[in-house]
mmCIF file of C-alpha atoms and ligand atoms in Angstrom:
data_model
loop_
_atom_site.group_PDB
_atom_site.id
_atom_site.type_symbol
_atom_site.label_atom_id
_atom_site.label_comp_id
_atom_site.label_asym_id
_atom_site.label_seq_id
_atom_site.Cartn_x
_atom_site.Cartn_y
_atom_site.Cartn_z
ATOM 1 C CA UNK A 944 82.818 105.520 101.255
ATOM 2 C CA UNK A 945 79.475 106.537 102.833
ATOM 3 C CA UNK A 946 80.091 104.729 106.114
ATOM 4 C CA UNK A 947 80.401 108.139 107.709
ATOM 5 C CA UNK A 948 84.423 108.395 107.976
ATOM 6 C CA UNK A 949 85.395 111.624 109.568
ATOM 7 C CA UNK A 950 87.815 112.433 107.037
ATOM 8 C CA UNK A 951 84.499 112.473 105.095
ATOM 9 C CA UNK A 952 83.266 116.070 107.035
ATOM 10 C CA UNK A 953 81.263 118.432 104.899
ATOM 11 C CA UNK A 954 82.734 121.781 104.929
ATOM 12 C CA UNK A 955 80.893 125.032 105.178
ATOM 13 C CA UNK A 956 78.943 125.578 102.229
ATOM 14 C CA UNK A 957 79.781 122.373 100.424
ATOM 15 C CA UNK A 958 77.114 119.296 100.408
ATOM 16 C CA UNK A 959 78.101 115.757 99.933
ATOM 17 C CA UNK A 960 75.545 113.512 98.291
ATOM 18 C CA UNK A 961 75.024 110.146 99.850
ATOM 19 C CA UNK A 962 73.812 106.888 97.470
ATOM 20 C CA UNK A 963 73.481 103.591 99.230
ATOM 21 C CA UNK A 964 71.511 100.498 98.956
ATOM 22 C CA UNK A 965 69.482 99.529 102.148
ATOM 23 C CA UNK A 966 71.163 96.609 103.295
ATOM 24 C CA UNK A 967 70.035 96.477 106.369
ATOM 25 C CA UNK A 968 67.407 94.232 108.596
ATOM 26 C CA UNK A 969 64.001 95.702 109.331
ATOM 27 C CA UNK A 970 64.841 97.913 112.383
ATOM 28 C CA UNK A 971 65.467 101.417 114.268
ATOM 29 C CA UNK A 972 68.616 103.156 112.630
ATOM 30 C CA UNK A 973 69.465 106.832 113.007
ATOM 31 C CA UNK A 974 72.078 108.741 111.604
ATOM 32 C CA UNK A 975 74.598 111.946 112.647
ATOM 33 C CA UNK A 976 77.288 113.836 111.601
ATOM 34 C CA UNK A 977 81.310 112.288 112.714
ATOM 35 C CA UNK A 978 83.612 114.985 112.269
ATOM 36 C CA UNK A 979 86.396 114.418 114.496
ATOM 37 C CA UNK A 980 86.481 116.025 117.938
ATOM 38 C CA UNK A 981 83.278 117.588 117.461
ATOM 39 C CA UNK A 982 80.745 114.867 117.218
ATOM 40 C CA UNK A 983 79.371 115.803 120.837
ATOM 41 C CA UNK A 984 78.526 119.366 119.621
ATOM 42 C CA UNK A 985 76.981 118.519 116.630
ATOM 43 C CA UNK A 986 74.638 115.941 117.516
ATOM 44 C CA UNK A 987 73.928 117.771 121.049
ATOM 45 C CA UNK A 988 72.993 121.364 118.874
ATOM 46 C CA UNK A 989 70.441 118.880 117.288
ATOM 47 C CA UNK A 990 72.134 117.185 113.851
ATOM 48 C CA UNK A 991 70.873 113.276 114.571
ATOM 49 C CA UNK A 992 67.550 111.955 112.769
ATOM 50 C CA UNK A 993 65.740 108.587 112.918
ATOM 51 C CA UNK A 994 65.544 105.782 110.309
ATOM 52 C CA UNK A 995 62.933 103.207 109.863
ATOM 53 C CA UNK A 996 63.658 99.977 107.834
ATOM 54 C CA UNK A 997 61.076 97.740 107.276
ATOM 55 C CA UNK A 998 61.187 94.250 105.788
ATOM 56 C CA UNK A 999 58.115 91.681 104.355
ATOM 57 C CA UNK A 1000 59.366 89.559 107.239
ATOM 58 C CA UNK A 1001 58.246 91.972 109.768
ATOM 59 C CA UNK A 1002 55.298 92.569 107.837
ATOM 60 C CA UNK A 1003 54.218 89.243 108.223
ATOM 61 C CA UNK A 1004 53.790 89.361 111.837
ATOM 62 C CA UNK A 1005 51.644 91.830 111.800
ATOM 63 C CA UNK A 1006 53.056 93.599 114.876
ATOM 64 C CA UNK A 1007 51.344 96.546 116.253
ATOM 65 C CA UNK A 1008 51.608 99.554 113.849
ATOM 66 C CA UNK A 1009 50.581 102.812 112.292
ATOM 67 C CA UNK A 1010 48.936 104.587 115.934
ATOM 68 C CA UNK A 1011 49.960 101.667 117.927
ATOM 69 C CA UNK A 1012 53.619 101.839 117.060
ATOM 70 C CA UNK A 1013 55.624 104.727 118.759
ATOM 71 C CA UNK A 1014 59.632 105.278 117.669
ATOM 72 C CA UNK A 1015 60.800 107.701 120.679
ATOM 73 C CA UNK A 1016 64.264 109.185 120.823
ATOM 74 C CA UNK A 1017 65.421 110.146 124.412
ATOM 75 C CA UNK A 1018 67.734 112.868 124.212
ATOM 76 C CA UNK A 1019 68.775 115.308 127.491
ATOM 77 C CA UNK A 1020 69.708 118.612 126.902
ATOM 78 C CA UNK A 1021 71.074 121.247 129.419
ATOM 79 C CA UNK A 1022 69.185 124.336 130.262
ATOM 80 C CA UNK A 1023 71.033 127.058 132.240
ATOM 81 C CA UNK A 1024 68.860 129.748 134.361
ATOM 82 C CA UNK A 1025 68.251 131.891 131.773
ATOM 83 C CA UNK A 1026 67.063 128.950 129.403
ATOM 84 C CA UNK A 1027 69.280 129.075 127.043
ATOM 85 C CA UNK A 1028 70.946 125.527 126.200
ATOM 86 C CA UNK A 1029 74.216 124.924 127.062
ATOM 87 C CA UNK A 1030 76.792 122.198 125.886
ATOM 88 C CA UNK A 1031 79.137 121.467 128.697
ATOM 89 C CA UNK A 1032 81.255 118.555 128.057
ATOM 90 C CA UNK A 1033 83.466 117.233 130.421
ATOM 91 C CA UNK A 1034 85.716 113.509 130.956
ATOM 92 C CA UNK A 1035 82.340 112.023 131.774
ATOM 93 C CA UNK A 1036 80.152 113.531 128.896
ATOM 94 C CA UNK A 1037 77.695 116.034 128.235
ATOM 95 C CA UNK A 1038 74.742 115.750 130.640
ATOM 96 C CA UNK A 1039 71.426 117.686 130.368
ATOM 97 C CA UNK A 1040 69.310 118.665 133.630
ATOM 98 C CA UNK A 1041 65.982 118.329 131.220
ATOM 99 C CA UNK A 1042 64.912 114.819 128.977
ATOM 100 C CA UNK A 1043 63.541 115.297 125.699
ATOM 101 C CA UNK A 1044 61.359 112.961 123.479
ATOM 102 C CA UNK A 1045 61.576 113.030 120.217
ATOM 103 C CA UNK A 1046 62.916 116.837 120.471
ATOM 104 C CA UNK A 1047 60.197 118.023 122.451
ATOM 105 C CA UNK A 1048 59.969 117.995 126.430
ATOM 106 C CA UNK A 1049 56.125 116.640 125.983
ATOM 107 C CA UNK A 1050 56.992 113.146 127.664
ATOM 108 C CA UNK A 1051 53.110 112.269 128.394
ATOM 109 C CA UNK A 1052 51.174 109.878 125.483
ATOM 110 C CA UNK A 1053 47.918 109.420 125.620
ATOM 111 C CA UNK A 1054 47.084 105.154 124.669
ATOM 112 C CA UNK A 1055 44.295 103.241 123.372
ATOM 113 C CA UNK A 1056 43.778 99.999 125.167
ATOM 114 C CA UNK A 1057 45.905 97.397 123.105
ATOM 115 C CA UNK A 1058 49.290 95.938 122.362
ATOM 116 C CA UNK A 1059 51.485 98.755 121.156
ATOM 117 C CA UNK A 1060 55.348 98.276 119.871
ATOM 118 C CA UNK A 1061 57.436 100.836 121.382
ATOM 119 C CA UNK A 1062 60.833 101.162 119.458
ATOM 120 C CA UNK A 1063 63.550 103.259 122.046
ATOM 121 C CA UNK A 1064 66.704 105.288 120.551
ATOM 122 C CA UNK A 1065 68.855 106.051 123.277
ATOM 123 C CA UNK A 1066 69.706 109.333 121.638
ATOM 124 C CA UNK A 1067 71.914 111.281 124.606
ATOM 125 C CA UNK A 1068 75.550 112.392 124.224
ATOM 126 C CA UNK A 1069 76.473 110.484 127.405
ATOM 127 C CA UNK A 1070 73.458 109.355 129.504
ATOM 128 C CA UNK A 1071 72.740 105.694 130.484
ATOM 129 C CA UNK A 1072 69.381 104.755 132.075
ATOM 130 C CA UNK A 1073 68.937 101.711 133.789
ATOM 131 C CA UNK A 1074 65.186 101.459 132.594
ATOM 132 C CA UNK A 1075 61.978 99.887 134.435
ATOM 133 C CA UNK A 1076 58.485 100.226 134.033
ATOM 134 C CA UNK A 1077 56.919 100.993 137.199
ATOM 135 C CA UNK A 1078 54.578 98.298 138.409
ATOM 136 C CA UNK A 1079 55.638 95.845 135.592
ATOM 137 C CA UNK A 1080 57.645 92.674 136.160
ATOM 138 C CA UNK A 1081 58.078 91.925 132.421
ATOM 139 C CA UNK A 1082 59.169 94.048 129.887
ATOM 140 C CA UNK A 1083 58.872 91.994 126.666
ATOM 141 C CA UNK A 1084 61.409 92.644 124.250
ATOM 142 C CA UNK A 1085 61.583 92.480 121.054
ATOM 143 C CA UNK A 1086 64.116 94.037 119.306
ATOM 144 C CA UNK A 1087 67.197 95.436 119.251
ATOM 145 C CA UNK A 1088 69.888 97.866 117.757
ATOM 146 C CA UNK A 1089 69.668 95.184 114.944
ATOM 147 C CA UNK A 1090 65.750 94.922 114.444
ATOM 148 C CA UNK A 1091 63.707 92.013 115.805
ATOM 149 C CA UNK A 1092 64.624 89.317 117.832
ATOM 150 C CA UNK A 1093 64.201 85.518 117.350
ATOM 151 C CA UNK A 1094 62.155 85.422 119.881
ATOM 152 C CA UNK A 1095 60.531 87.910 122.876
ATOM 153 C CA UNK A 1096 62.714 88.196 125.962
ATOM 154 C CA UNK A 1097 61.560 89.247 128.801
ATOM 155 C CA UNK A 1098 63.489 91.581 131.060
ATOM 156 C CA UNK A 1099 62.687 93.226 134.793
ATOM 157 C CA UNK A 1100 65.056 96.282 133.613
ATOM 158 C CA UNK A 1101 68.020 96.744 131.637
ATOM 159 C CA UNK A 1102 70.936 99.499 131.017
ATOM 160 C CA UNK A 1103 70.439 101.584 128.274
ATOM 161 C CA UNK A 1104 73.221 103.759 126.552
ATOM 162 C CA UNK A 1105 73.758 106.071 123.916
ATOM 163 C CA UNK A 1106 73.010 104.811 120.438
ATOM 164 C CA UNK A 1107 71.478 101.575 121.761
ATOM 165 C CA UNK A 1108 68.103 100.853 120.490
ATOM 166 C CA UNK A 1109 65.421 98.926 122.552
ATOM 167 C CA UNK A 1110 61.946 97.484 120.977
ATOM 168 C CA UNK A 1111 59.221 95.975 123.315
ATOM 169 C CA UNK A 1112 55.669 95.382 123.095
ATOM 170 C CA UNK A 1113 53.661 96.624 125.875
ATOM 171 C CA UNK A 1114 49.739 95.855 126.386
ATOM 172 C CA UNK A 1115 47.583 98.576 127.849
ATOM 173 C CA UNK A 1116 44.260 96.605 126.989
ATOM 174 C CA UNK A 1117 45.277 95.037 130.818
ATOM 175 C CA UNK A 1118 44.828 98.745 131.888
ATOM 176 C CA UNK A 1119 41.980 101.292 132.839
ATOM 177 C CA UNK A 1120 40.732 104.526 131.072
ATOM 178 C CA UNK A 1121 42.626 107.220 133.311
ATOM 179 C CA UNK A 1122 45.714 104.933 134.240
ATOM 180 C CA UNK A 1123 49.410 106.055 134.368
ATOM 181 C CA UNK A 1124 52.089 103.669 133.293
ATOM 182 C CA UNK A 1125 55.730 104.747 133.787
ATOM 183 C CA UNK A 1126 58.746 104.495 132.040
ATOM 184 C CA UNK A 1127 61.631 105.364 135.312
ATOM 185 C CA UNK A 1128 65.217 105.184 135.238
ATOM 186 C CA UNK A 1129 66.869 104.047 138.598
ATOM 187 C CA UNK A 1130 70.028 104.648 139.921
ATOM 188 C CA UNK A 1131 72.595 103.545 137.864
ATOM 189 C CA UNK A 1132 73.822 101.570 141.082
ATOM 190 C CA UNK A 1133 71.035 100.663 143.144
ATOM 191 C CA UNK A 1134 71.104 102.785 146.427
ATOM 192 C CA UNK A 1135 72.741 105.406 144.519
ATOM 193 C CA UNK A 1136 71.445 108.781 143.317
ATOM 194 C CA UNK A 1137 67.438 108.796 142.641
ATOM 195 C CA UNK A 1138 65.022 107.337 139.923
ATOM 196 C CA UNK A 1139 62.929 110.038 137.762
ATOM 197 C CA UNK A 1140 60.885 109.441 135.151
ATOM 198 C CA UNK A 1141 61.406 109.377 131.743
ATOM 199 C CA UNK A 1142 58.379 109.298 130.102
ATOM 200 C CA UNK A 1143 54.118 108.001 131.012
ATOM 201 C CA UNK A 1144 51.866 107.015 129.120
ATOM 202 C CA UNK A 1145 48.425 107.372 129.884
ATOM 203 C CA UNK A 1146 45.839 105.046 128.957
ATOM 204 C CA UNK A 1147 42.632 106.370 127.313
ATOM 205 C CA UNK A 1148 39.044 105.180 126.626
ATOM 206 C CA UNK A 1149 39.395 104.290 123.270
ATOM 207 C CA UNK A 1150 39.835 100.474 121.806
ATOM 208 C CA UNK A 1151 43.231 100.023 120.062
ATOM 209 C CA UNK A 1152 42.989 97.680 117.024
ATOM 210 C CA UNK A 1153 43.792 93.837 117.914
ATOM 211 C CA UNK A 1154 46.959 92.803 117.631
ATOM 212 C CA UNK A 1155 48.472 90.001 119.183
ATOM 213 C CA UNK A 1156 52.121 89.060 120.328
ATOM 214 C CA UNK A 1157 53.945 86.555 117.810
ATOM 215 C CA UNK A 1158 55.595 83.458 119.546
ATOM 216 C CA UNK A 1159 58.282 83.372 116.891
ATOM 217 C CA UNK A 1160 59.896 87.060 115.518
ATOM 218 C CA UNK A 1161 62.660 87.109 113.145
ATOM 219 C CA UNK A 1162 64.305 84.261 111.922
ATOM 220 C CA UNK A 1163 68.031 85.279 112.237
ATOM 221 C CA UNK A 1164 71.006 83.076 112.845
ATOM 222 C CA UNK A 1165 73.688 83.163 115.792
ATOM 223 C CA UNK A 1166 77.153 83.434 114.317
ATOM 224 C CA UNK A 1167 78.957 79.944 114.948
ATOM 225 C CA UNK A 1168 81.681 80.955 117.068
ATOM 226 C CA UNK A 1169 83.694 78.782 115.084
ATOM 227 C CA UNK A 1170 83.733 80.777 111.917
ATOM 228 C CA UNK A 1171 85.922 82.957 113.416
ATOM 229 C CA UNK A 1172 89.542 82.853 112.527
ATOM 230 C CA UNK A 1173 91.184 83.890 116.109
ATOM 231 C CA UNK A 1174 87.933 82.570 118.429
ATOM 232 C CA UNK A 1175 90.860 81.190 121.219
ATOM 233 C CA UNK A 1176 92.860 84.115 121.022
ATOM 234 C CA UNK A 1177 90.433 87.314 120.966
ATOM 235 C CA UNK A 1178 91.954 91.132 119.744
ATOM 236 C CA UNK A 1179 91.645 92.626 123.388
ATOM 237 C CA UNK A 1180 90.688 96.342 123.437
ATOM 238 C CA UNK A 1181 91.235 98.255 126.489
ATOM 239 C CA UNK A 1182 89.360 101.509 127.392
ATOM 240 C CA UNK A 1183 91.554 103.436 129.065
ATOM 241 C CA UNK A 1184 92.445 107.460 130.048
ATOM 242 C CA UNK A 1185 95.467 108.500 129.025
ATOM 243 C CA UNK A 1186 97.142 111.932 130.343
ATOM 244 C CA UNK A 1187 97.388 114.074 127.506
ATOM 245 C CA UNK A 1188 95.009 112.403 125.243
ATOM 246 C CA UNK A 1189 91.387 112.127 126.820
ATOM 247 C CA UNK A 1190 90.435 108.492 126.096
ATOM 248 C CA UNK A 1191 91.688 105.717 124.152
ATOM 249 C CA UNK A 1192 91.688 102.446 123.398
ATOM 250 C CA UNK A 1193 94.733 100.212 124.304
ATOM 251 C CA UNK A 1194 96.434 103.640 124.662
ATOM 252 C CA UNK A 1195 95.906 104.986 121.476
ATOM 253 C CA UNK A 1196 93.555 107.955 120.200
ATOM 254 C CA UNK A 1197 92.439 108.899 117.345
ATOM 255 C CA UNK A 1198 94.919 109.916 114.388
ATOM 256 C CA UNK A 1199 93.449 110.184 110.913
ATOM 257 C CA UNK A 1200 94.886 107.271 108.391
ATOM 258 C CA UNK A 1201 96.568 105.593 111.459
ATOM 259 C CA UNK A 1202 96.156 101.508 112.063
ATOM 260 C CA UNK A 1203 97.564 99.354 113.996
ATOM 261 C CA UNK A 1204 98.628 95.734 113.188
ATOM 262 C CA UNK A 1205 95.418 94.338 114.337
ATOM 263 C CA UNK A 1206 93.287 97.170 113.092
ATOM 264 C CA UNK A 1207 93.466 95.262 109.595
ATOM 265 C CA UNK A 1208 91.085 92.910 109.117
ATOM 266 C CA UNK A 1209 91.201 90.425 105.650
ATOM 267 C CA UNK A 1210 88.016 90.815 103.889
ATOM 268 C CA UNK A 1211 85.786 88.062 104.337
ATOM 269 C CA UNK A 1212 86.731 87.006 107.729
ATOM 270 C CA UNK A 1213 84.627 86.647 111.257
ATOM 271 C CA UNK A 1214 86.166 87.920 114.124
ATOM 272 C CA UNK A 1215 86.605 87.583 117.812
ATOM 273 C CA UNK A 1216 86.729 91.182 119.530
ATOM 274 C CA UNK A 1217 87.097 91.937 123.452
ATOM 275 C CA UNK A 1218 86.387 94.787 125.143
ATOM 276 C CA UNK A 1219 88.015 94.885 128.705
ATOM 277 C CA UNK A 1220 86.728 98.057 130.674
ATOM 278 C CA UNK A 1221 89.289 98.800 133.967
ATOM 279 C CA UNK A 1222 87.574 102.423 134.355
ATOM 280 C CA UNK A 1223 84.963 103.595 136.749
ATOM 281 C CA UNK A 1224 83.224 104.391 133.850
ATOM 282 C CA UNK A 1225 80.945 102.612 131.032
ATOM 283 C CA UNK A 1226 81.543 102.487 127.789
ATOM 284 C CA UNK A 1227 78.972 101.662 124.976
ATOM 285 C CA UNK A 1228 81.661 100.456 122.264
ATOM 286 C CA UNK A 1229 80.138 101.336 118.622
ATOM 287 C CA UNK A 1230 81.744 99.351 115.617
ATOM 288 C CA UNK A 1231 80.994 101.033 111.865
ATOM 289 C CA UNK A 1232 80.097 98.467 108.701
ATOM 290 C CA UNK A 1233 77.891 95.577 109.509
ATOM 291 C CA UNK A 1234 76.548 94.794 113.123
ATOM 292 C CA UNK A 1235 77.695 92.037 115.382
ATOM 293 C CA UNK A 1236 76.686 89.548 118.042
ATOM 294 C CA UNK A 1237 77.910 89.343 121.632
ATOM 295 C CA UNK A 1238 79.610 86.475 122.507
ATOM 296 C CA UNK A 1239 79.532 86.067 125.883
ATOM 297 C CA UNK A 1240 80.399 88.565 128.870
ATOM 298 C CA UNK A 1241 82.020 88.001 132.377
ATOM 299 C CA UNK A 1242 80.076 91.153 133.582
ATOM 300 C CA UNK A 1243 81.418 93.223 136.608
ATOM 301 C CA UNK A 1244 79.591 94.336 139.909
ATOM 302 C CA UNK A 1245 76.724 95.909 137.273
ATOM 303 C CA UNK A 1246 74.897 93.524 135.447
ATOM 304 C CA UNK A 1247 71.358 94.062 132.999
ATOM 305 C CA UNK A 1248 73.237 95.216 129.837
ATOM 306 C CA UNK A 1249 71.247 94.634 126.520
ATOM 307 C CA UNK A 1250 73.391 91.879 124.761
ATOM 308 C CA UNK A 1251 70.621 90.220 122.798
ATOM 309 C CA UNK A 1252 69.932 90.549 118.913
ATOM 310 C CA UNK A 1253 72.063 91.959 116.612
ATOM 311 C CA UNK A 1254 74.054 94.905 117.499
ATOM 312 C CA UNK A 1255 76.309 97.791 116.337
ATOM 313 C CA UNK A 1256 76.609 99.324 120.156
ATOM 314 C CA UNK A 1257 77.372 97.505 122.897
ATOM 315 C CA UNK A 1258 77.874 98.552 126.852
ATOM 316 C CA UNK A 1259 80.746 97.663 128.101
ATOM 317 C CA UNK A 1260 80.190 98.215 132.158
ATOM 318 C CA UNK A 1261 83.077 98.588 134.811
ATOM 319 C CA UNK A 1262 85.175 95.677 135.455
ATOM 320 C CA UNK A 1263 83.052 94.039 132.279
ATOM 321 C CA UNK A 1264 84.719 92.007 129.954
ATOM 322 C CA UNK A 1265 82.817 91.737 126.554
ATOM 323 C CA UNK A 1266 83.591 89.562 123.523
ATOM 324 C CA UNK A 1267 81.612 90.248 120.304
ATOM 325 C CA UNK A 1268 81.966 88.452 117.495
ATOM 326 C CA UNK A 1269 81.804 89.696 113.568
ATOM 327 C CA UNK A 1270 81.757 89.436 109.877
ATOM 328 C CA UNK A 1271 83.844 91.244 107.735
ATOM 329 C CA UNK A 1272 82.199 90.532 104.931
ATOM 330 C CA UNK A 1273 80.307 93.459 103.201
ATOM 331 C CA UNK A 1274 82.448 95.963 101.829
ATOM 332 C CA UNK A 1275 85.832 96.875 101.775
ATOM 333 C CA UNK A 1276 87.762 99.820 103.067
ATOM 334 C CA UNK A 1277 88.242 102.403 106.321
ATOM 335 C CA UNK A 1278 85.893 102.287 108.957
ATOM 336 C CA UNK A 1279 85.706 103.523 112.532
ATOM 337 C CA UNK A 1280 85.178 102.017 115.885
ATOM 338 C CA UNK A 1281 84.942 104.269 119.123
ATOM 339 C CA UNK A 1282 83.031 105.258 122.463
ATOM 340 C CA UNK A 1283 79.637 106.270 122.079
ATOM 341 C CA UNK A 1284 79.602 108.328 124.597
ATOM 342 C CA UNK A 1285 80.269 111.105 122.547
ATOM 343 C CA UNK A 1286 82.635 113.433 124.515
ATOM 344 C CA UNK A 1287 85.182 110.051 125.022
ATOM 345 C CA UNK A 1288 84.662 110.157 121.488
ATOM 346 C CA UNK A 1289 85.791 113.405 120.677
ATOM 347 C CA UNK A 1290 88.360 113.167 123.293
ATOM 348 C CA UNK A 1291 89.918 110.847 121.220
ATOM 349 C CA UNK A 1292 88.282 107.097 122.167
ATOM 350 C CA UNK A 1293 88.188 106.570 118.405
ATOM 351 C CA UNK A 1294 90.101 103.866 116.036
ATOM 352 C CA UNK A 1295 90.601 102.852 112.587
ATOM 353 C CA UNK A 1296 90.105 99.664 111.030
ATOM 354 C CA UNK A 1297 90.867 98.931 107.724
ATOM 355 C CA UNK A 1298 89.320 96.106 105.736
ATOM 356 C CA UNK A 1299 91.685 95.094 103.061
ATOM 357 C CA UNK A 1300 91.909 91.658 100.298
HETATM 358 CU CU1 CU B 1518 83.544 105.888 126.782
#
């Protein structure tokens, strides 16, 4: 009941209390209203908010913290020419012409020369980046939408989409006082459209406390494929338009208290889910109640999607065929799975699923 069901909307002048018990990993959470069909408005007039869980496991490595731990939200906004923001959804999303960190377009932070953790919300309606950092080869992650990883992987860039959360460590003590380090996004498809910058930081004279990178992170185990109960035959979900409706998936949009067959789940059982993506379009596929692994993925022409660690959001790139698997095993009840790009969304890329005994 406090998984954020849109049938669950506050109306004007009433409040809703919410009580839950932190179940959760140590990680980067946020939260946001769900009413149906106007999601994208809400969130994009400014109604989303971070949320940090920590654990004594992630204590215990002593990662960098306090000043040498940022949590950034990227969020773009649109600006027309008489500045006045303007939401301006349309079959591909809402897309601003100005980025904002952590709500403010200040997108320059002055470092200390040491390790810092750097913990990324992907906070935009609708925008991807396909992020590298200038000059770097390695960008050492270490978490994901799930918290920390087992272990740091190291990527040259990756796709990152709405919702998705990103955690690396990054040391500036390799730097000089005056130097600029930046965070670009490139074309989505290389040779296509121009990088920018999202954000630089800029490395200062001061000494950062000593921290140094762990070998091992969080101890966390892959889900054995073969606890699922349908791992050879998969529930295939296809993200498709549909005249008349917006998006869907298989064909279906979003009707309150509606389920299909396979949209019931018994509780206590692991799943095999596949997303199958025939659009021109991506798709970071968001599933509501506990988080899940990906499987495997027979990727398309665009490849560099974030598929490591546990994860409630997962890209689902044209032509890309995804398979997640997940537990069913927390609580009981209605939940929601949809499009995180949150104009599909409200047009209607939004299902049921019902976990029953
Ligand atoms: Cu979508």
């Amino acid at each position: 009941k406090n998984d954020g069901h849109p049938h669950n909307a506050i109306k004007t002048n009433e409040s809703y209390q919410y009580d839950f018990v932190v179940e959760n990993r140590a990680g980067m959470y946020w939260y946001h209203p769900h009413p149906h069909g106007r999601t994208g408005f809400q969130v994009y007039q400014g109604l989303a908010g971070l949320f940090i869980v920590r654990d004594q496991e992630e204590k215990n490595l002593n990662l960098p913290n306090e000043e040498q731990e940022l949590s950034l939200v990227l969020q773009d906004r649109y600006f027309n020419d008489d500045g006045q923001l303007e939401y301006r959804p349309s079959m591909m999303g809402a897309f601003g012409n100005k980025l904002f960190i952590n709500g403010t377009d200040e997108r320059k932070f002055n470092v200390k020369q040491g390790l810092y953790r750097i913990r990324l919300l992907n906070g935009c309606n609708a925008r991807i980046f396909n992020i590298a950092v200038d000059g770097v080869q390695e960008i050492k992650q270490i978490g994901s939408d799930g918290g920390l990883l087992a272990e740091v992987n190291s990527l040259e860039r990756f796709y990152f989409a709405p919702a998705e959360r990103f955690e690396f460590l990054f040391d500036f003590s390799q730097y000089s006082t005056g130097d600029i380090i930046r965070v670009e996004s490139l074309p989505l498809v290389e040779g296509r459209g121009k990088k920018y910058t999202i954000l630089e930081f800029e490395v200062s004279e001061d000494l950062g406390v000593m921290f140094r990178e762990p070998s091992k992170l969080s101890q966390y185990s892959k889900i054995n494929p073969s606890e699922a109960t349908n791992l050879n035959s998969p529930k295939e979900f296809e993200l498709i338009p549909k005249r008349g409706t917006g998006w869907t998936i298989n064909g279906n949009g979003y009707e309150d208290n509606r389920y299909e067959n396979y949209e019931i789940i018994k509780y206590g059982d692991t799943e095999v889910w596949e997303f199958y993506n025939p659009t021109g379009m991506p798709h970071p596929m968001h599933i509501h109640g506990t988080q899940f692994q990906v499987l495997n993925r027979s990727s398309g022409q665009l490849k560099g999607c974030l598929d490591q660690g546990w994860k409630d959001t997962v890209l689902v790139m044209p032509g890309d065929r995804v398979q997640v698997i997940k537990r069913f095993n927390t609580f009981k009840g209605t939940f929601i799975y949809h499009c995180h790009n949150l104009e599909h969304e409200d047009m209607s890329m939004m299902r049921n699923f019902k976990i029953i005994d």
